Coordinates of C-alpha atoms in Angstrom, one line a residue:
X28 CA 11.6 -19.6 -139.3
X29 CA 13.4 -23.1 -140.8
X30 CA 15.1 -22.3 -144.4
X31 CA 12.6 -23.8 -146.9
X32 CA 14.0 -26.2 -149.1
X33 CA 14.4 -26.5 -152.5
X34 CA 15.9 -29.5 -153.8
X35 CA 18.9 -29.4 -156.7
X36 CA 18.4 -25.8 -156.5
X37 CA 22.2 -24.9 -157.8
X38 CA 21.5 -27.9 -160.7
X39 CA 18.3 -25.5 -161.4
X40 CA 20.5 -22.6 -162.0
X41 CA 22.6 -24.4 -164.0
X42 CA 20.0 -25.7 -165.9
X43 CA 18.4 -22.6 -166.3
X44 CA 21.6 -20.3 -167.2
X45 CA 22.8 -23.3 -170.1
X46 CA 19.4 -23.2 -171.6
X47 CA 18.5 -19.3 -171.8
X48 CA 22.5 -18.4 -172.4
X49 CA 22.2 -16.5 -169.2
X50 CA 24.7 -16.0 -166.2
X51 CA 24.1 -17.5 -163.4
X52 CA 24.4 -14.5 -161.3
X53 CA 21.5 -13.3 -163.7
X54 CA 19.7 -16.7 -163.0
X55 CA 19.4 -15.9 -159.1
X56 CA 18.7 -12.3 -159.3
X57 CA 15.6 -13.3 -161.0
X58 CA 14.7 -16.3 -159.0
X59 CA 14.9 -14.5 -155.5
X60 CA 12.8 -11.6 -157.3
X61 CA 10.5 -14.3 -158.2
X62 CA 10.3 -15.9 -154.8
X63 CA 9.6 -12.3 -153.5
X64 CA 6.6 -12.1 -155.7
X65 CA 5.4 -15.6 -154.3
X66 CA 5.6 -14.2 -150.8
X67 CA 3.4 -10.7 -151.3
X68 CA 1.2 -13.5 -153.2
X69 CA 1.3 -15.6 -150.3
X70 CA 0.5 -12.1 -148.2
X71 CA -2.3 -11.0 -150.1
X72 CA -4.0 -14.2 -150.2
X73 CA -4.3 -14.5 -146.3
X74 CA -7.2 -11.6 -146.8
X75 CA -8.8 -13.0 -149.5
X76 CA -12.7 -13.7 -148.7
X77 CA -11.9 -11.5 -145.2
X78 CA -11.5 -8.1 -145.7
X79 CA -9.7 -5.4 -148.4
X80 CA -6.1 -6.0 -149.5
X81 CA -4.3 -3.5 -146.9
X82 CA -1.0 -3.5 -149.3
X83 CA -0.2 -0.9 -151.3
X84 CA 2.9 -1.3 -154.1
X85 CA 5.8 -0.2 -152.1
X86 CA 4.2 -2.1 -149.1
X87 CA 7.2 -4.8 -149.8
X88 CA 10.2 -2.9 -150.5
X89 CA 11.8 -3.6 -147.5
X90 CA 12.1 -7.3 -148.1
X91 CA 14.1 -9.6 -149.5
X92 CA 14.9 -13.1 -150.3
X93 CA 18.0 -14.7 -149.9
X94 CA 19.6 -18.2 -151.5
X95 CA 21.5 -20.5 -149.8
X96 CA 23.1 -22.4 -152.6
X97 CA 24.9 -25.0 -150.3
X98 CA 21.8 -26.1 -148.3
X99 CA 19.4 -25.5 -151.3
X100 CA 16.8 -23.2 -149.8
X101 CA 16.2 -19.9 -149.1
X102 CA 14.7 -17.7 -146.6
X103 CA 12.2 -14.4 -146.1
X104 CA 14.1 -12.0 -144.6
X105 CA 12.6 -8.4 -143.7
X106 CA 14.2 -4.9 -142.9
X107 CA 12.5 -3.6 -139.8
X108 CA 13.2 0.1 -137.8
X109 CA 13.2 0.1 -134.0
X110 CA 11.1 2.4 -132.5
X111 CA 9.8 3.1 -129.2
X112 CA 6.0 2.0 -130.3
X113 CA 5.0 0.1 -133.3
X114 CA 2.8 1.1 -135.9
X115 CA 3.3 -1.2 -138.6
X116 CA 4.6 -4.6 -137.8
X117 CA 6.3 -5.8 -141.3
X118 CA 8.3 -2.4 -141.1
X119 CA 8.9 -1.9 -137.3
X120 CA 9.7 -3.8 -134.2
X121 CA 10.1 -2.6 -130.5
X122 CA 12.7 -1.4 -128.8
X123 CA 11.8 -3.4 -125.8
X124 CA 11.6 -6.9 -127.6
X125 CA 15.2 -6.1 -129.4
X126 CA 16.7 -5.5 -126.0
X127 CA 16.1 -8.9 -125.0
X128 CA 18.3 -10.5 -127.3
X129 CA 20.7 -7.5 -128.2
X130 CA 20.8 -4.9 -124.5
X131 CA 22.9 -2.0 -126.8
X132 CA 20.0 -1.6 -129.3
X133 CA 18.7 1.9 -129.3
X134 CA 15.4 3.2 -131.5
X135 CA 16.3 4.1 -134.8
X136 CA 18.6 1.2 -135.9
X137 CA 17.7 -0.9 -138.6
X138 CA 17.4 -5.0 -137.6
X139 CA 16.7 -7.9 -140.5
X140 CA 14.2 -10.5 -139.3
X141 CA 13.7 -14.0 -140.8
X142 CA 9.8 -13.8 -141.5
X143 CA 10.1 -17.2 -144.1
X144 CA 6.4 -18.9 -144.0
X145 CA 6.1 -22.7 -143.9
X146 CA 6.5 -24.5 -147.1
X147 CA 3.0 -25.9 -146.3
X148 CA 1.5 -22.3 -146.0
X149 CA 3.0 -20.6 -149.2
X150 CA -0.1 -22.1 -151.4
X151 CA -0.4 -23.0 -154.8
X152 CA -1.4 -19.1 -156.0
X153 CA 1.7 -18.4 -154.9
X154 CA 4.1 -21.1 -156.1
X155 CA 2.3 -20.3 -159.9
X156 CA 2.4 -16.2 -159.2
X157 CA 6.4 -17.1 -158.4
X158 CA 6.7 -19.1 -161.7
X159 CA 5.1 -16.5 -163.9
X160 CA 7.2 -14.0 -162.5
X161 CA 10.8 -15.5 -163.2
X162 CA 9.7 -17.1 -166.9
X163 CA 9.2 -13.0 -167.3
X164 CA 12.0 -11.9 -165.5
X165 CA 14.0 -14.5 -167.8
X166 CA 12.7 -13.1 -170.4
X167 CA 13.4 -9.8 -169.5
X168 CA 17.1 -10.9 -168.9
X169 CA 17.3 -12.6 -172.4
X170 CA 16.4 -9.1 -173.9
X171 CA 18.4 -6.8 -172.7
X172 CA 21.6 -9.0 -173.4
X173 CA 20.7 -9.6 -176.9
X174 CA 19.6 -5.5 -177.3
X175 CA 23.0 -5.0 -175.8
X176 CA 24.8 -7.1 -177.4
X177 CA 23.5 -6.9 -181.1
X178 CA 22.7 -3.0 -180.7
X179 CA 25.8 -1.6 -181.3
X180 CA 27.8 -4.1 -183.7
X181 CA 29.6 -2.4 -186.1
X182 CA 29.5 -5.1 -188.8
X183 CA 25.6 -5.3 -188.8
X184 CA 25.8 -8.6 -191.2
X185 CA 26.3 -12.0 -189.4
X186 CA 26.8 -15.3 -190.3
X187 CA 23.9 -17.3 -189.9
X188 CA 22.7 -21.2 -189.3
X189 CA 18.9 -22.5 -190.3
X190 CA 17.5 -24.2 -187.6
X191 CA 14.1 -24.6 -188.3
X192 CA 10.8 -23.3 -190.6
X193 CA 8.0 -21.6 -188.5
X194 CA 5.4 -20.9 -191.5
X195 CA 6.9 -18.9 -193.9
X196 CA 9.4 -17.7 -192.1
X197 CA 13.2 -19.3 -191.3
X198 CA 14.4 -18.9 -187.8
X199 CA 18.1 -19.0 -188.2
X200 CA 21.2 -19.2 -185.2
X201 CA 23.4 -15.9 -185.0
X202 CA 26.4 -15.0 -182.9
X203 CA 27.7 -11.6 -182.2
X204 CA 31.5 -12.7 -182.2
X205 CA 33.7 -15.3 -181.7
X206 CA 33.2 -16.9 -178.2
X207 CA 29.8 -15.7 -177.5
X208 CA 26.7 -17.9 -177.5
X209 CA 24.0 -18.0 -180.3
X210 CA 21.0 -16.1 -180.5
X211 CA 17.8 -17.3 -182.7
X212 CA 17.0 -15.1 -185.7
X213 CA 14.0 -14.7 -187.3
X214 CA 14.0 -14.3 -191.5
X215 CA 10.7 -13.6 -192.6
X216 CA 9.1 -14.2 -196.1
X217 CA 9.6 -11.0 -197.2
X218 CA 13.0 -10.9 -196.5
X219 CA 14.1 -14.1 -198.0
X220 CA 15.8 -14.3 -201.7
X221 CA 14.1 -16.3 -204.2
X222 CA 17.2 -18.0 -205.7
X223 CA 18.2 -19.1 -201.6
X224 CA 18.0 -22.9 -200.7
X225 CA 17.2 -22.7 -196.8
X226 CA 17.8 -26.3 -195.7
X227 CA 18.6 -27.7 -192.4
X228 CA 22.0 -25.9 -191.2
X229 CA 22.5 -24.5 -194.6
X230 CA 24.7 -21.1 -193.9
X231 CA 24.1 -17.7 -195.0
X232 CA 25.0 -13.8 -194.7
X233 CA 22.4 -12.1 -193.1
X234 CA 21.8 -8.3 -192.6
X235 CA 20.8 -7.7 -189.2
X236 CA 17.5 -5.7 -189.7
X237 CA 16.3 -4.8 -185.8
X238 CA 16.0 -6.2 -182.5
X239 CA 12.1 -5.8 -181.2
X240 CA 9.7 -7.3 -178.8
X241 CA 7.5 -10.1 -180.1
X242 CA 4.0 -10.5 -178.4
X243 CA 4.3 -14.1 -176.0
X244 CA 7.5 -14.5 -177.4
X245 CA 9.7 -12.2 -175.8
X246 CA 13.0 -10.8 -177.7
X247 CA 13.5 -11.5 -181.0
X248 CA 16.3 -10.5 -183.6
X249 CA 14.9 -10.1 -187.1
X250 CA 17.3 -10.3 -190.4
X251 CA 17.0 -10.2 -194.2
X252 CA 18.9 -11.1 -197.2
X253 CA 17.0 -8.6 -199.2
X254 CA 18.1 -5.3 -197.7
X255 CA 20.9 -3.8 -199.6
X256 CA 23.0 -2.8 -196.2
X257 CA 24.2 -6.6 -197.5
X258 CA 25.2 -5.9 -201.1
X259 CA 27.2 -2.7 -199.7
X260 CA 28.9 -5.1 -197.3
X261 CA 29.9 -7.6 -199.6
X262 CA 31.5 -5.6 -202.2
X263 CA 33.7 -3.6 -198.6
X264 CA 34.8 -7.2 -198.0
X265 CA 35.7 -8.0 -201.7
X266 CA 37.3 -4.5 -202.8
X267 CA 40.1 -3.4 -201.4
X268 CA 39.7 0.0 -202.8
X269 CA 36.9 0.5 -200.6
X270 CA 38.6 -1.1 -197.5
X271 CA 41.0 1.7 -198.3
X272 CA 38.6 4.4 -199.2
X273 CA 40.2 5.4 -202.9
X274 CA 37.2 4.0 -203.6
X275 CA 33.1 5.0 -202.7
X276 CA 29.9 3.2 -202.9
X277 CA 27.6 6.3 -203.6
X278 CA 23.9 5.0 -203.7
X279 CA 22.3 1.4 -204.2
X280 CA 19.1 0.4 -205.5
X281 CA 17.9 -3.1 -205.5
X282 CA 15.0 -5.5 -206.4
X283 CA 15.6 -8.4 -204.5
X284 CA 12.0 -9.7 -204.9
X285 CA 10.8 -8.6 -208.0
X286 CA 6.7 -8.5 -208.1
X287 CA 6.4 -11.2 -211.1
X288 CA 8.0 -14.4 -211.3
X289 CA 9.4 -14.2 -214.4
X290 CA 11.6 -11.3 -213.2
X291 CA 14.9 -12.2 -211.2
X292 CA 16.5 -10.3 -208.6
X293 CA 18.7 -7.6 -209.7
X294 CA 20.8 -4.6 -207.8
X295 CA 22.2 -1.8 -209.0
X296 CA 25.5 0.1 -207.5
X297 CA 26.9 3.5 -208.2
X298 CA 30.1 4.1 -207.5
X299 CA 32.9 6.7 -207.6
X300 CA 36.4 7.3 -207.2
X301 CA 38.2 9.4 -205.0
X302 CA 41.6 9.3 -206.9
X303 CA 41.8 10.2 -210.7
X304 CA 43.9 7.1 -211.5
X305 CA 41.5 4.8 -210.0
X306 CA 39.1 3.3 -212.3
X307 CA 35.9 2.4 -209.8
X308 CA 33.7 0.3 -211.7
X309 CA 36.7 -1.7 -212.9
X310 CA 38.2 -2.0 -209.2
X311 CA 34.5 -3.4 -208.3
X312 CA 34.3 -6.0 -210.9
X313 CA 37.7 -7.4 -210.8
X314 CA 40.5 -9.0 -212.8
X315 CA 37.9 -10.8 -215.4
X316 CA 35.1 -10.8 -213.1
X317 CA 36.8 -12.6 -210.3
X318 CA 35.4 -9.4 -207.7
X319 CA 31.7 -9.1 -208.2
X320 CA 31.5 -12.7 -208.9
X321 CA 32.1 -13.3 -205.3
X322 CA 29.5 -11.0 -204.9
X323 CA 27.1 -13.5 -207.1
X324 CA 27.6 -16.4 -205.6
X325 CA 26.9 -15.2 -202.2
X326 CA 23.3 -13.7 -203.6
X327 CA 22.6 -16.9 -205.1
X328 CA 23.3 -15.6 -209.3
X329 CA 21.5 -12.0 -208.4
X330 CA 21.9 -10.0 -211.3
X331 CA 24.2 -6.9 -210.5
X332 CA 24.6 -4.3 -212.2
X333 CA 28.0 -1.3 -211.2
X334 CA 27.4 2.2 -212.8
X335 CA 30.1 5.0 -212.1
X336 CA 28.5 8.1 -210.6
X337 CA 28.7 11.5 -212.0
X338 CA 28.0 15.2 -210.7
X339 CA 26.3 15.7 -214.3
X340 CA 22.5 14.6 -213.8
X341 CA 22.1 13.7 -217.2
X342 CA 25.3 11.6 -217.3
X343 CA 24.4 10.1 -214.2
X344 CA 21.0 9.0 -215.6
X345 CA 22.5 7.9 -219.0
X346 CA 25.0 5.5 -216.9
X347 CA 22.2 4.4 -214.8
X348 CA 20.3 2.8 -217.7
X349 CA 23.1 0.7 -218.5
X350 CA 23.5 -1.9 -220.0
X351 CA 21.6 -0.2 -222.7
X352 CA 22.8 2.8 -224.8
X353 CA 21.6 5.9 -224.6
X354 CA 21.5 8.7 -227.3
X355 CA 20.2 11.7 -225.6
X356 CA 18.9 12.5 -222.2
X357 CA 16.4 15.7 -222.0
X358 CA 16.0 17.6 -217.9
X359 CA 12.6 18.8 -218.9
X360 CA 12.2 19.7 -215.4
X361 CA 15.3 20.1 -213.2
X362 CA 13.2 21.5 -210.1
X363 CA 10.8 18.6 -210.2
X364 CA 13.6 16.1 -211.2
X365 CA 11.9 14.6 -214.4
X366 CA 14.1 13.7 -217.4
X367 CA 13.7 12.0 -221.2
X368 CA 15.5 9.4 -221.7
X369 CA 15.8 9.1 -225.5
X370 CA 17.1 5.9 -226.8
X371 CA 17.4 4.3 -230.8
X372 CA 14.5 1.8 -231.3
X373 CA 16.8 -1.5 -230.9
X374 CA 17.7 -0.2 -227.1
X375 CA 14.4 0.2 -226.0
X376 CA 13.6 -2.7 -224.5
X377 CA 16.6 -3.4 -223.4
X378 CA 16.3 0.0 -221.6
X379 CA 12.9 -0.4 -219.8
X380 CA 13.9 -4.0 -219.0
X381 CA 11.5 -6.7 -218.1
X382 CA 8.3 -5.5 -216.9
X383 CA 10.5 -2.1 -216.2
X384 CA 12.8 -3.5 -213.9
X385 CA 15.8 -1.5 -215.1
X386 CA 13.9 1.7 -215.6
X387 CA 12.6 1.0 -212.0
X388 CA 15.7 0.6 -210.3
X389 CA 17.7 3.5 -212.4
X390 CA 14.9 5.8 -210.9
X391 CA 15.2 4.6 -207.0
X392 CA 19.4 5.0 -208.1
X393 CA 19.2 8.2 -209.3
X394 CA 15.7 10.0 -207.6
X395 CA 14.8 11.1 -211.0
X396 CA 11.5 10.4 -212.7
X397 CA 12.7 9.1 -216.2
X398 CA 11.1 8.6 -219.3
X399 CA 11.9 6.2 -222.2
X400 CA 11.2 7.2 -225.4
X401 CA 11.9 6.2 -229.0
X402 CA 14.5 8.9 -230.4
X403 CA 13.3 8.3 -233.7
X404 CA 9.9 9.4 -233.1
X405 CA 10.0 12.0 -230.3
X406 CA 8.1 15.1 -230.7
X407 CA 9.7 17.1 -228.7
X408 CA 7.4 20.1 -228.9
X409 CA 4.3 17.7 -227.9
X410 CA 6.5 16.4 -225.0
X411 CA 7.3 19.6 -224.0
X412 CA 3.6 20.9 -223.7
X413 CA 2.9 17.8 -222.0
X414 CA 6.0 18.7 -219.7
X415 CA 4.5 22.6 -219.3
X416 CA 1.0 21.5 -218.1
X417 CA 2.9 18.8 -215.5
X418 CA 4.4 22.0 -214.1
X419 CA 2.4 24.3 -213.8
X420 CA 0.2 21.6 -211.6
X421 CA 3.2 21.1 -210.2
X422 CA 3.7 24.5 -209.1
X423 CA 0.4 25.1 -208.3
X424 CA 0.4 22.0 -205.6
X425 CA 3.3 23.5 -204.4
X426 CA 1.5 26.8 -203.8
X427 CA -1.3 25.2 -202.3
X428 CA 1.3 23.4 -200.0
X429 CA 2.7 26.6 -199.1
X430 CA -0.3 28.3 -198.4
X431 CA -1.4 25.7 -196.0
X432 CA 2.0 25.6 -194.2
X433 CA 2.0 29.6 -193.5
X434 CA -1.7 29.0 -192.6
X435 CA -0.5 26.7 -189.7
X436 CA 3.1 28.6 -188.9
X437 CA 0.7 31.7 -188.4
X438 CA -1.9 29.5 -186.2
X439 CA 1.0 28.2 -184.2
X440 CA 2.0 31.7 -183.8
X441 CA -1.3 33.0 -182.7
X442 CA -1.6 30.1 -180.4
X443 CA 1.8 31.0 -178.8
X444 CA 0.9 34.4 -178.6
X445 CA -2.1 33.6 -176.6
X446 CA -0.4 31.1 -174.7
X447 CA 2.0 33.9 -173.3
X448 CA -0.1 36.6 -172.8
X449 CA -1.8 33.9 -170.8
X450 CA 1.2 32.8 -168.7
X451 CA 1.5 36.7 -168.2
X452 CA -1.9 36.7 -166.6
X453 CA -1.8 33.5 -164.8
X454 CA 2.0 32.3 -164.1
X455 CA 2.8 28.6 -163.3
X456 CA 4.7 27.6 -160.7
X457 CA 7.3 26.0 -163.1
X458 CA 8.2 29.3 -164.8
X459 CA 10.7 30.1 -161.6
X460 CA 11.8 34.0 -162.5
X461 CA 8.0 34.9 -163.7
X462 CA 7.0 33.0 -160.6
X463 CA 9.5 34.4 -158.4
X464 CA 8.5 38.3 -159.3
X465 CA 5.0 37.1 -158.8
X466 CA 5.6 35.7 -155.3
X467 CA 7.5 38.8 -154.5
X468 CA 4.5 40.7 -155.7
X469 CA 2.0 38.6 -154.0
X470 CA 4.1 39.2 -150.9
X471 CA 4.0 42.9 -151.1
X472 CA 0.3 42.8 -152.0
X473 CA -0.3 41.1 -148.5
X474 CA 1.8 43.4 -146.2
X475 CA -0.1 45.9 -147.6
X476 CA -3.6 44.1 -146.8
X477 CA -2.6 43.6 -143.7
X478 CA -1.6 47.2 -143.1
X479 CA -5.1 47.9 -144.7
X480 CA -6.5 45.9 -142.2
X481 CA -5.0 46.9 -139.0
X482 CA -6.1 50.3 -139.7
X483 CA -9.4 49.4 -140.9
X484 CA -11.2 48.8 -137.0
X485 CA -10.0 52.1 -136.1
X486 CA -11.3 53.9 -139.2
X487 CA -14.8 51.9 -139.1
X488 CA -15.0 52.9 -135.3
X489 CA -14.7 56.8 -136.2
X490 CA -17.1 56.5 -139.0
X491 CA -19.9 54.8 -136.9
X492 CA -19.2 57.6 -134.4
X493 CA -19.4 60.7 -137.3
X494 CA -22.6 58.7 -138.5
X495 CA -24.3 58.8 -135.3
X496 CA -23.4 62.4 -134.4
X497 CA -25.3 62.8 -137.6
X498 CA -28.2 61.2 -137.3
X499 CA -28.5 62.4 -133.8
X500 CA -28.1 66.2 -135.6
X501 CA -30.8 65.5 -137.5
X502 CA -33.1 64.4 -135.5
X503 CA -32.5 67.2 -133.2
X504 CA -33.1 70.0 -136.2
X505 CA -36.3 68.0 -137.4
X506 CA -37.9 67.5 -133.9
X507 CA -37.7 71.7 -133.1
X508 CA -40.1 72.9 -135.5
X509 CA -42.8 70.1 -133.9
X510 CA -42.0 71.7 -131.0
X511 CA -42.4 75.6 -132.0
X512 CA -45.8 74.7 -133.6
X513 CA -46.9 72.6 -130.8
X514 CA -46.3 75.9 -128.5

């Protein structure tokens, strides 16, 4: 068969590789897979309308397609046995046909064939079955790069480029690293800040969220400027202290898009010092600001608030709350983590926050439920009754929750029970020791069958003999008193 041209196949490539950032190694890989497909298509369709598809799924595995760049074509090429007579024609050939051209062949050596149909023959089925199959094997391609190359980065925030709007969402331009190509982001609604200006190759730091598989749209990279992986990052880059590790970021809580309007983003940041001398919240904040100012800017004026962790629960809380001041904080409930937050009348409000926002987000800091109240009238042993009956219906969910799990651990363990007594009765074959014994026993059983039943003809043979000797006995004794009366 003539190579079957392809015309500005290596400009194709080209093309190809510059548009999907792929190699062009990659590129041809996936076209003579493609090509491959076209031909089984090509195959199959010859019994269309005639009789049943005779292929099967590794019908084709000994076939291949191969490029030739310089000429711009390719060819069918097949992998065929040599054997004495043939059974299958795409997978053998005969010995006696191969000695004509080659007198040293011998049956069992492997020949390639060129089996390339005509151009005219390949059909349109299969010219569209061949384009389907490398747009997906592109796709493909374009995946696993991107998972491999944006899976394990250890800086997960990038700097990113807007490109365009697709609904709500912004589909921005990442890289990896210097050198390498870009990669299109998705930032969805949810994930955008309200204070951000996305316009037209606007830049932004972006926290890189996941890397998933969109439906008809193949691999996609998804990012956010809400998550607060990105506040943690910006302060590491702006504090040297915790470049150096004198200094830790202990938890982060943050509202990035508050549920009313009239509410602005804010974050919260406890941190703590490893060192004595080291002052934390000072080293985060900066000679008049100058630190977590950077910080600001890059969040678009998002509101941020640095607390200094402490082992003390009730401290912790008190610090949490900040900016406003706290008199007394009450752990009515340590085991349930629920706390009152008492505070002078002045600091209330400021303590809630608007529509709770700083009462929200010292909760998600801390994991403690907390309670404003008004110092001056908290009555402590009405709270505390309160408190008592939240409790005891505490504990008593927790007993019910208990309950249930032994319930289910002793279910599981009846079900395992049964489950080996039954594997005792009726091994399976991958239980290798218990099904090793048992073949050893099953073996032994036989023998002895067999014994059984060599010996068996031998002992039926006697017993037929006794049992006629019997009957014949019998017969004999009842026939002589017939006899004596007859005389």
């Amino acid at each position: 068969m003539a190579l079957v041209l392809l015309p500005g196949l290596s400009n194709l490539i080209d093309d190809i590789s510059e548009e999907k950032k792929l190699p062009p190694q990659v590129v041809e890989a996936a076209l003579r897979e493609a090509l491959l497909k076209g031909y089984e298509r090509y195959r199959r369709t010859l019994y269309l309308g005639i009789g049943e598809d005779p292929f099967d799924e590794e019908y084709f595995s000994n076939f291949d397609v191969a490029l030739d760049l310089e000429e711009e074509g390719y060819r069918v090429l097949a992998s065929k046995i040599i054997v004495e007579e043939v059974e299958s024609e795409d997978h053998q050939i005969a010995l006696a046909e191969v000695m004509q051209v080659a007198e040293d062949a011998q049956a069992g050596d492997t020949v390639v064939l060129d089996v390339t149909p005509e151009k005219e023959d390949f059909g349109r089925m299969a010219a569209a079955t061949t384009k389907q199959v490398l747009a997906q094997k592109l796709r493909d391609q374009q995946r696993r790069m991107i998972q491999e190359e944006f899976a394990d980065l250890e800086d997960p925030v990038l700097t990113a480029r807007v490109i365009r709007f697709e609904r709500q969402s912004v589909i921005m331009a990442v890289s990896s690293g210097l050198g390498r190509p870009e990669v299109e982001a998705e930032l969805p609604r949810r994930d955008q800040l309200p204070n951000d200006n996305y316009r037209a190759n606007a830049t932004f730091k972006v926290f890189l969220k996941e890397v998933s598989e969109v439906p008809r749209r193949g691999p996609q990279l998804f990012v956010s400027r809400a998550n607060a992986g990105l506040v943690v990052y910006l302060f590491e880059n702006e504090v040297p202290e915790i470049q150096e590790g004198s200094v830790r970021i202990v938890a982060v809580a943050r509202e990035a898009n508050p549920p009313s309007r009239s509410v602005g983003p804010r974050t919260k940041v406890a941190v703590d010092s490893i060192e004595r001398e080291v002052d934390p919240v000072g080293a985060c904040i900066g000679a008049r600001g100058s630190r977590i100012q950077q910080v600001v800017n890059e969040l678009r004026g998002e509101k941020i608030d640095v607390i200094r962790w402490s082992q003390d629960p009730g401290q912790y809380i008190a610090n949490s709350l900040s900016p406003a001041r706290v008199d007394v904080v009450r752990l009515v409930d340590p085991v349930g983590q629920h706390a009152h937050v008492l505070v002078p009348p002045d600091q209330l409000s400021l303590a809630i926050g608007r529509e709770g926002q700083n009462v929200r987000l010292a909760a998600r800091l801390t994991g403690w439920k907390i309670d404003i109240k008004n110092s001056s009238e908290y009555d402590q042993a009405a709270e505390d009754a309160v408190v008592s009956e939240l409790i005891a219906q505490r504990e008593q969910e927790e007993a019910l929750q208990r309950e249930a799990e032994e319930r289910l651990a002793a279910e599981q363990a009846a079900r395992a029970e049964e489950d080996a007594r039954l594997r005792e009765l009726y091994p399976l074959p991958e239980d290798e020791e218990e099904y090793g014994e048992g073949a050893e026993e099953a073996m032994a059983d036989a023998e002895v069958y067999e014994e059984s039943a060599e010996s068996e003809p031998a002992e039926l043979e006697q017993s037929e003999a006794a049992t006629d000797q019997g009957q014949a006995e019998t017969e004999e004794v009842v026939s002589d008193p017939n006899e004596e009366g007859a005389r």
